CSV table of N, CA and C in Angstrom, one decimal:
chain,number,residue,atom,x,y,z
A,74,MET,N,8.5,-30.6,-30.3
A,74,MET,CA,8.7,-29.3,-31.0
A,74,MET,C,10.2,-29.1,-31.1
A,75,SER,N,10.6,-28.7,-32.3
A,75,SER,CA,12.1,-28.4,-32.5
A,75,SER,C,12.4,-27.0,-31.9
A,76,ASP,N,13.7,-26.8,-31.9
A,76,ASP,CA,14.2,-25.5,-31.4
A,76,ASP,C,13.9,-24.4,-32.3
A,77,THR,N,13.9,-24.7,-33.6
A,77,THR,CA,13.6,-23.6,-34.6
A,77,THR,C,12.1,-23.2,-34.5
A,78,GLU,N,11.2,-24.2,-34.3
A,78,GLU,CA,9.8,-23.8,-34.1
A,78,GLU,C,9.6,-23.1,-32.8
A,79,GLN,N,10.3,-23.4,-31.8
A,79,GLN,CA,10.2,-22.7,-30.5
A,79,GLN,C,10.7,-21.3,-30.6
A,80,GLN,N,11.8,-21.1,-31.3
A,80,GLN,CA,12.3,-19.7,-31.5
A,80,GLN,C,11.3,-18.9,-32.4
A,81,ARG,N,10.7,-19.5,-33.4
A,81,ARG,CA,9.8,-18.8,-34.3
A,81,ARG,C,8.6,-18.4,-33.5
A,82,ASP,N,8.1,-19.3,-32.6
A,82,ASP,CA,6.9,-19.0,-31.8
A,82,ASP,C,7.2,-17.8,-30.8
A,83,ASP,N,8.5,-17.8,-30.2
A,83,ASP,CA,8.9,-16.8,-29.3
A,83,ASP,C,8.9,-15.4,-30.0
A,84,VAL,N,9.4,-15.4,-31.3
A,84,VAL,CA,9.5,-14.2,-32.0
A,84,VAL,C,8.0,-13.7,-32.3
A,85,LEU,N,7.1,-14.6,-32.7
A,85,LEU,CA,5.8,-14.2,-33.0
A,85,LEU,C,5.1,-13.7,-31.7
A,86,ASP,N,5.3,-14.3,-30.6
A,86,ASP,CA,4.7,-13.9,-29.3
A,86,ASP,C,5.2,-12.6,-28.9
A,87,HIS,N,6.5,-12.3,-29.2
A,87,HIS,CA,7.1,-11.1,-28.7
A,87,HIS,C,6.5,-9.9,-29.5
A,88,ARG,N,6.1,-10.1,-30.8
A,88,ARG,CA,5.6,-9.0,-31.6
A,88,ARG,C,4.1,-8.9,-31.4
A,89,ASP,N,3.4,-9.9,-30.8
A,89,ASP,CA,2.0,-9.9,-30.7
A,89,ASP,C,1.6,-9.0,-29.5
A,90,ALA,N,0.7,-8.1,-29.7
A,90,ALA,CA,0.2,-7.2,-28.7
A,90,ALA,C,-1.2,-6.8,-29.0
A,91,ALA,N,-2.0,-6.8,-27.9
A,91,ALA,CA,-3.4,-6.3,-28.1
A,91,ALA,C,-3.5,-4.8,-28.3
A,92,PRO,N,-4.5,-4.3,-28.9
A,92,PRO,CA,-4.7,-2.9,-29.1
A,92,PRO,C,-4.6,-2.2,-27.8
A,93,GLY,N,-3.8,-1.1,-27.8
A,93,GLY,CA,-3.6,-0.3,-26.6
A,93,GLY,C,-2.4,-0.8,-25.7
A,94,GLU,N,-1.8,-1.9,-26.1
A,94,GLU,CA,-0.7,-2.5,-25.4
A,94,GLU,C,0.6,-2.3,-26.1
A,95,GLU,N,0.7,-1.3,-27.1
A,95,GLU,CA,1.9,-1.1,-27.8
A,95,GLU,C,3.0,-0.7,-26.9
A,96,ARG,N,4.2,-1.2,-27.2
A,96,ARG,CA,5.3,-0.8,-26.3
A,96,ARG,C,6.0,0.4,-26.9
A,97,ILE,N,6.3,1.3,-26.1
A,97,ILE,CA,7.0,2.5,-26.5
A,97,ILE,C,8.5,2.3,-26.1
A,98,GLU,N,9.3,2.2,-27.1
A,98,GLU,CA,10.7,1.9,-26.9
A,98,GLU,C,11.4,3.2,-26.5
A,99,GLU,N,12.5,3.1,-25.8
A,99,GLU,CA,13.2,4.3,-25.3
A,99,GLU,C,13.9,5.0,-26.4
A,100,HIS,N,14.2,4.4,-27.5
A,100,HIS,CA,14.9,5.0,-28.6
A,100,HIS,C,14.0,5.8,-29.5
A,101,GLU,N,12.7,5.7,-29.3
A,101,GLU,CA,11.7,6.5,-30.1
A,101,GLU,C,11.7,7.9,-29.5
A,102,PRO,N,11.4,8.9,-30.3
A,102,PRO,CA,11.3,10.3,-29.9
A,102,PRO,C,10.3,10.5,-28.8
A,103,ALA,N,9.2,9.7,-28.7
A,103,ALA,CA,8.2,9.9,-27.7
A,103,ALA,C,8.3,8.9,-26.6
A,104,GLY,N,9.5,8.2,-26.5
A,104,GLY,CA,9.6,7.2,-25.5
A,104,GLY,C,10.2,7.7,-24.2
A,105,GLY,N,9.6,7.2,-23.1
A,105,GLY,CA,10.1,7.4,-21.7
A,105,GLY,C,9.9,8.8,-21.2
A,106,LEU,N,10.5,9.1,-20.1
A,106,LEU,CA,10.3,10.4,-19.4
A,106,LEU,C,10.8,11.5,-20.2
A,107,ALA,N,11.9,11.3,-20.9
A,107,ALA,CA,12.5,12.4,-21.7
A,107,ALA,C,11.5,12.8,-22.8
A,108,GLY,N,10.8,11.8,-23.4
A,108,GLY,CA,9.8,12.1,-24.4
A,108,GLY,C,8.7,12.9,-23.9
A,109,TYR,N,8.2,12.6,-22.7
A,109,TYR,CA,7.1,13.4,-22.1
A,109,TYR,C,7.6,14.8,-21.8
A,110,LEU,N,8.8,14.9,-21.3
A,110,LEU,CA,9.3,16.3,-20.9
A,110,LEU,C,9.5,17.1,-22.2
A,111,LEU,N,10.0,16.5,-23.3
A,111,LEU,CA,10.2,17.2,-24.6
A,111,LEU,C,8.8,17.6,-25.1
A,112,GLY,N,7.8,16.7,-25.0
A,112,GLY,CA,6.5,17.1,-25.5
A,112,GLY,C,5.9,18.2,-24.7
A,113,PHE,N,6.1,18.1,-23.4
A,113,PHE,CA,5.6,19.2,-22.5
A,113,PHE,C,6.3,20.5,-22.8
A,114,GLY,N,7.6,20.5,-23.0
A,114,GLY,CA,8.3,21.7,-23.4
A,114,GLY,C,7.8,22.3,-24.7
A,115,LEU,N,7.6,21.5,-25.7
A,115,LEU,CA,7.1,21.9,-27.0
A,115,LEU,C,5.7,22.5,-26.8
A,116,ALA,N,4.9,21.8,-26.0
A,116,ALA,CA,3.5,22.3,-25.9
A,116,ALA,C,3.5,23.7,-25.2
A,117,ILE,N,4.3,23.9,-24.2
A,117,ILE,CA,4.4,25.2,-23.5
A,117,ILE,C,4.9,26.2,-24.5
A,118,LEU,N,6.0,25.9,-25.3
A,118,LEU,CA,6.5,26.8,-26.3
A,118,LEU,C,5.5,27.2,-27.3
A,119,LEU,N,4.7,26.3,-27.8
A,119,LEU,CA,3.7,26.6,-28.8
A,119,LEU,C,2.5,27.4,-28.2
A,120,THR,N,2.2,27.2,-26.9
A,120,THR,CA,1.2,28.0,-26.2
A,120,THR,C,1.6,29.4,-26.1
A,121,VAL,N,2.9,29.6,-25.6
A,121,VAL,CA,3.4,30.9,-25.4
A,121,VAL,C,3.5,31.7,-26.8
A,122,ALA,N,3.9,30.9,-27.8
A,122,ALA,CA,4.0,31.5,-29.2
A,122,ALA,C,2.6,32.0,-29.6
A,123,SER,N,1.5,31.2,-29.3
A,123,SER,CA,0.2,31.6,-29.7
A,123,SER,C,-0.3,32.8,-29.0
A,124,PHE,N,0.0,32.9,-27.7
A,124,PHE,CA,-0.3,34.2,-27.0
A,124,PHE,C,0.4,35.4,-27.5
A,125,LEU,N,1.7,35.2,-27.8
A,125,LEU,CA,2.5,36.3,-28.4
A,125,LEU,C,2.0,36.7,-29.7
A,126,ALA,N,1.6,35.8,-30.5
A,126,ALA,CA,1.1,36.1,-31.9
A,126,ALA,C,-0.3,36.9,-31.8
A,127,ALA,N,-1.1,36.5,-30.8
A,127,ALA,CA,-2.4,37.1,-30.7
A,127,ALA,C,-2.3,38.5,-30.0
A,128,GLN,N,-1.4,38.7,-29.0
A,128,GLN,CA,-1.5,39.9,-28.2
A,128,GLN,C,-0.4,40.9,-28.4
A,129,THR,N,0.5,40.6,-29.3
A,129,THR,CA,1.5,41.6,-29.6
A,129,THR,C,1.4,41.9,-31.1
A,130,GLY,N,2.2,42.9,-31.5
A,130,GLY,CA,2.2,43.3,-32.9
A,130,GLY,C,3.4,42.7,-33.7
A,131,LEU,N,3.9,41.6,-33.2
A,131,LEU,CA,5.0,40.9,-33.9
A,131,LEU,C,4.7,40.4,-35.3
A,132,ILE,N,3.4,40.0,-35.4
A,132,ILE,CA,2.9,39.4,-36.7
A,132,ILE,C,2.0,40.4,-37.4
A,133,TYR,N,2.1,40.5,-38.7
A,133,TYR,CA,1.2,41.4,-39.5
A,133,TYR,C,-0.2,41.0,-39.2
A,134,GLN,N,-1.0,42.0,-38.8
A,134,GLN,CA,-2.4,41.8,-38.3
A,134,GLN,C,-3.2,40.8,-39.1
A,135,PRO,N,-3.4,41.0,-40.4
A,135,PRO,CA,-4.2,40.1,-41.1
A,135,PRO,C,-3.7,38.6,-41.1
A,136,ALA,N,-2.4,38.4,-40.8
A,136,ALA,CA,-1.8,37.1,-40.8
A,136,ALA,C,-1.9,36.4,-39.5
A,137,VAL,N,-2.5,37.0,-38.5
A,137,VAL,CA,-2.5,36.5,-37.1
A,137,VAL,C,-3.4,35.2,-37.1
A,138,ILE,N,-4.5,35.2,-37.8
A,138,ILE,CA,-5.4,34.0,-37.8
A,138,ILE,C,-4.6,32.8,-38.5
A,139,SER,N,-3.9,33.1,-39.5
A,139,SER,CA,-3.2,32.0,-40.2
A,139,SER,C,-2.1,31.5,-39.2
A,140,ALA,N,-1.4,32.4,-38.5
A,140,ALA,CA,-0.3,32.0,-37.6
A,140,ALA,C,-0.9,31.1,-36.5
A,141,LEU,N,-2.1,31.5,-35.9
A,141,LEU,CA,-2.7,30.8,-34.9
A,141,LEU,C,-3.2,29.4,-35.4
A,142,THR,N,-3.6,29.3,-36.6
A,142,THR,CA,-4.0,28.1,-37.2
A,142,THR,C,-2.8,27.1,-37.3
A,143,VAL,N,-1.7,27.6,-37.8
A,143,VAL,CA,-0.5,26.8,-37.9
A,143,VAL,C,0.0,26.4,-36.5
A,144,LEU,N,0.0,27.3,-35.6
A,144,LEU,CA,0.4,26.9,-34.2
A,144,LEU,C,-0.5,25.9,-33.6
A,145,ALA,N,-1.8,26.0,-33.8
A,145,ALA,CA,-2.8,25.0,-33.3
A,145,ALA,C,-2.6,23.6,-33.9
A,146,ILE,N,-2.3,23.6,-35.2
A,146,ILE,CA,-2.1,22.3,-35.9
A,146,ILE,C,-0.8,21.7,-35.3
A,147,ALA,N,0.2,22.5,-35.1
A,147,ALA,CA,1.5,22.0,-34.5
A,147,ALA,C,1.2,21.5,-33.1
A,148,GLN,N,0.4,22.2,-32.4
A,148,GLN,CA,0.1,21.7,-31.0
A,148,GLN,C,-0.6,20.4,-31.0
A,149,MET,N,-1.5,20.2,-31.9
A,149,MET,CA,-2.2,18.9,-32.1
A,149,MET,C,-1.2,17.8,-32.4
A,150,GLY,N,-0.3,18.1,-33.3
A,150,GLY,CA,0.7,17.1,-33.7
A,150,GLY,C,1.6,16.7,-32.5
A,151,VAL,N,2.0,17.7,-31.7
A,151,VAL,CA,2.8,17.4,-30.5
A,151,VAL,C,2.0,16.5,-29.6
A,152,HIS,N,0.8,16.8,-29.3
A,152,HIS,CA,0.0,16.0,-28.4
A,152,HIS,C,-0.2,14.5,-29.0
A,153,LEU,N,-0.5,14.4,-30.3
A,153,LEU,CA,-0.6,13.1,-30.9
A,153,LEU,C,0.6,12.2,-30.8
A,154,VAL,N,1.8,12.9,-31.0
A,154,VAL,CA,3.0,12.1,-31.0
A,154,VAL,C,3.6,11.8,-29.6
A,155,PHE,N,3.6,12.9,-28.8
A,155,PHE,CA,4.3,12.7,-27.5
A,155,PHE,C,3.5,12.2,-26.4
A,156,PHE,N,2.2,12.5,-26.4
A,156,PHE,CA,1.3,12.0,-25.3
A,156,PHE,C,0.4,10.9,-25.7
A,157,LEU,N,-0.1,10.9,-26.9
A,157,LEU,CA,-1.0,9.7,-27.3
A,157,LEU,C,-0.2,8.7,-28.1
A,158,HIS,N,1.1,8.9,-28.3
A,158,HIS,CA,2.0,7.9,-28.9
A,158,HIS,C,1.5,7.4,-30.3
A,159,LEU,N,0.9,8.3,-31.1
A,159,LEU,CA,0.4,8.0,-32.4
A,159,LEU,C,1.5,8.2,-33.4
A,160,THR,N,2.1,7.1,-33.9
A,160,THR,CA,3.1,7.1,-34.9
A,160,THR,C,2.7,6.4,-36.1
A,161,THR,N,3.5,6.4,-37.1
A,161,THR,CA,3.2,5.8,-38.4
A,161,THR,C,3.7,4.3,-38.5
A,162,GLY,N,4.1,3.8,-37.3
A,162,GLY,CA,4.6,2.4,-37.3
A,162,GLY,C,3.5,1.4,-37.6
A,163,PRO,N,3.9,0.2,-38.0
A,163,PRO,CA,2.9,-0.8,-38.4
A,163,PRO,C,2.0,-1.2,-37.3
A,164,ASP,N,2.4,-1.1,-36.0
A,164,ASP,CA,1.5,-1.4,-34.9
A,164,ASP,C,0.5,-0.3,-34.6
A,165,ASN,N,0.6,0.8,-35.2
A,165,ASN,CA,-0.4,1.9,-35.0
A,165,ASN,C,-1.3,2.1,-36.2
A,166,THR,N,-1.4,1.2,-37.1
A,166,THR,CA,-2.3,1.4,-38.2
A,166,THR,C,-3.7,1.6,-37.8
A,167,ASN,N,-4.2,0.8,-36.9
A,167,ASN,CA,-5.6,0.9,-36.5
A,167,ASN,C,-5.8,2.3,-35.8
A,168,ASN,N,-4.9,2.8,-35.1
A,168,ASN,CA,-5.0,4.1,-34.4
A,168,ASN,C,-5.1,5.2,-35.4
A,169,VAL,N,-4.2,5.1,-36.4
A,169,VAL,CA,-4.2,6.2,-37.4
A,169,VAL,C,-5.5,6.1,-38.2
A,170,LEU,N,-6.0,5.0,-38.6
A,170,LEU,CA,-7.3,4.8,-39.3
A,170,LEU,C,-8.4,5.4,-38.4
A,171,ALA,N,-8.4,5.1,-37.2
A,171,ALA,CA,-9.5,5.6,-36.3
A,171,ALA,C,-9.4,7.1,-36.2
A,172,LEU,N,-8.3,7.7,-36.1
A,172,LEU,CA,-8.1,9.1,-36.1
A,172,LEU,C,-8.6,9.7,-37.4
A,173,ALA,N,-8.2,9.1,-38.5
A,173,ALA,CA,-8.7,9.6,-39.8
A,173,ALA,C,-10.2,9.6,-40.0
A,174,PHE,N,-10.8,8.5,-39.5
A,174,PHE,CA,-12.2,8.3,-39.5
A,174,PHE,C,-12.9,9.4,-38.7
A,175,GLY,N,-12.4,9.6,-37.5
A,175,GLY,CA,-12.9,10.7,-36.6
A,175,GLY,C,-12.8,12.1,-37.2
A,176,VAL,N,-11.7,12.4,-37.9
A,176,VAL,CA,-11.6,13.7,-38.5
A,176,VAL,C,-12.6,13.8,-39.7
A,177,LEU,N,-12.8,12.7,-40.4
A,177,LEU,CA,-13.8,12.7,-41.5
A,177,LEU,C,-15.2,13.0,-41.0
A,178,ILE,N,-15.6,12.3,-39.9
A,178,ILE,CA,-16.9,12.5,-39.3
A,178,ILE,C,-17.1,13.9,-38.8
A,179,VAL,N,-16.1,14.5,-38.1
A,179,VAL,CA,-16.2,15.9,-37.7
A,179,VAL,C,-16.3,16.8,-38.9
A,180,PHE,N,-15.5,16.6,-39.9
A,180,PHE,CA,-15.5,17.4,-41.1
A,180,PHE,C,-16.9,17.4,-41.7
A,181,LEU,N,-17.5,16.2,-41.8
A,181,LEU,CA,-18.8,16.0,-42.4
A,181,LEU,C,-19.9,16.7,-41.6
A,182,VAL,N,-19.8,16.6,-40.3
A,182,VAL,CA,-20.8,17.3,-39.4
A,182,VAL,C,-20.7,18.8,-39.5
A,183,VAL,N,-19.5,19.3,-39.5
A,183,VAL,CA,-19.3,20.8,-39.6
A,183,VAL,C,-19.7,21.3,-40.9
A,184,LEU,N,-19.3,20.6,-42.0
A,184,LEU,CA,-19.6,21.0,-43.4
A,184,LEU,C,-21.2,20.9,-43.6
A,185,GLY,N,-21.8,19.8,-43.1
A,185,GLY,CA,-23.2,19.7,-43.3
A,185,GLY,C,-24.0,20.7,-42.5
A,186,SER,N,-23.5,21.1,-41.3
A,186,SER,CA,-24.2,22.1,-40.5
A,186,SER,C,-24.1,23.5,-41.2
A,187,VAL,N,-22.9,23.8,-41.7
A,187,VAL,CA,-22.8,25.1,-42.4
A,187,VAL,C,-23.7,25.1,-43.7
A,188,TRP,N,-23.7,24.0,-44.4
A,188,TRP,CA,-24.6,23.9,-45.6
A,188,TRP,C,-26.0,24.1,-45.2
A,189,ILE,N,-26.5,23.4,-44.2
A,189,ILE,CA,-27.9,23.5,-43.8
A,189,ILE,C,-28.2,25.0,-43.3
A,190,MET,N,-27.3,25.6,-42.5
A,190,MET,CA,-27.6,27.0,-42.1
A,190,MET,C,-27.6,27.9,-43.3
A,191,SER,N,-26.7,27.7,-44.2
A,191,SER,CA,-26.7,28.6,-45.4
A,191,SER,C,-28.0,28.5,-46.2
A,192,HIS,N,-28.5,27.3,-46.4
A,192,HIS,CA,-29.8,27.1,-47.1
A,192,HIS,C,-30.9,27.7,-46.3
A,193,LEU,N,-30.9,27.5,-45.0
A,193,LEU,CA,-32.0,28.1,-44.2
A,193,LEU,C,-32.0,29.6,-44.3
A,194,ASP,N,-30.8,30.2,-44.3
A,194,ASP,CA,-30.7,31.6,-44.4
A,194,ASP,C,-31.3,32.1,-45.7
A,195,GLN,N,-30.9,31.4,-46.8
A,195,GLN,CA,-31.4,31.8,-48.1
A,195,GLN,C,-32.9,31.6,-48.3
A,196,ASN,N,-33.5,30.7,-47.6
A,196,ASN,CA,-34.9,30.3,-47.9
A,196,ASN,C,-35.8,31.0,-46.8
A,197,MET,N,-35.3,31.7,-45.9
A,197,MET,CA,-36.2,32.4,-44.9
A,197,MET,C,-36.9,33.5,-45.6
A,198,ALA,N,-38.1,33.7,-45.2
A,198,ALA,CA,-38.9,34.8,-45.7
A,198,ALA,C,-38.4,36.1,-45.0
A,199,SER,N,-38.4,37.2,-45.7
A,199,SER,CA,-38.0,38.4,-45.1
A,199,SER,C,-39.1,39.0,-44.2
A,200,MET,N,-38.7,39.8,-43.2
A,200,MET,CA,-39.7,40.3,-42.3
A,200,MET,C,-40.4,41.5,-42.9
A,201,SER,N,-41.7,41.6,-42.7
A,201,SER,CA,-42.4,42.8,-43.1
A,201,SER,C,-42.1,44.0,-42.2
A,202,ALA,N,-42.5,45.2,-42.5
A,202,ALA,CA,-42.3,46.3,-41.6
A,202,ALA,C,-43.0,46.2,-40.3
A,203,HIS,N,-44.2,45.6,-40.4
A,203,HIS,CA,-45.0,45.4,-39.2
A,203,HIS,C,-44.3,44.4,-38.2
A,204,GLN,N,-43.7,43.3,-38.8
A,204,GLN,CA,-43.1,42.3,-37.9
A,204,GLN,C,-41.8,42.9,-37.3
A,205,ALA,N,-41.1,43.8,-38.0
A,205,ALA,CA,-39.9,44.4,-37.5
A,205,ALA,C,-40.2,45.3,-36.4
A,206,LYS,N,-41.3,46.0,-36.4
A,206,LYS,CA,-41.7,46.9,-35.3
A,206,LYS,C,-42.0,46.1,-34.0
A,207,MET,N,-42.5,44.9,-34.1
A,207,MET,CA,-42.9,44.1,-33.0
A,207,MET,C,-41.7,43.6,-32.2
A,208,ILE,N,-40.5,43.6,-32.8
A,208,ILE,CA,-39.3,43.1,-32.1
A,208,ILE,C,-38.8,44.1,-31.1
A,209,PRO,N,-38.7,43.8,-29.8
A,209,PRO,CA,-38.3,44.8,-28.8
A,209,PRO,C,-36.9,45.3,-29.0
């Protein structure tokens, strides 16, 4: 085997990793102890912001639910990037696809449940006066 073939094999072996064995480099935002501490700080900040939004009058009352939704989505993003190390790199394609499939399944289950409950509510027979009196 020549030197160039050996070098090419070394490069291929260096990039080869089984699922779950992706290397987190120190220069990445989520790499190392500093990445964990930054993610922890952001998670605490978003949690405190959620409590402040819900329990104080800092936000216009009808907009509190929207603010909590935005803060919850940001919190999920922080956990995905800093703790689960889910990035858009080429080595995380399977992880991103698995996450997207999971979100699709949850969306279908919730949407299907709401649809079924809506149709059940519309198709239920109304109670007669006699049946309403029997309810304690």
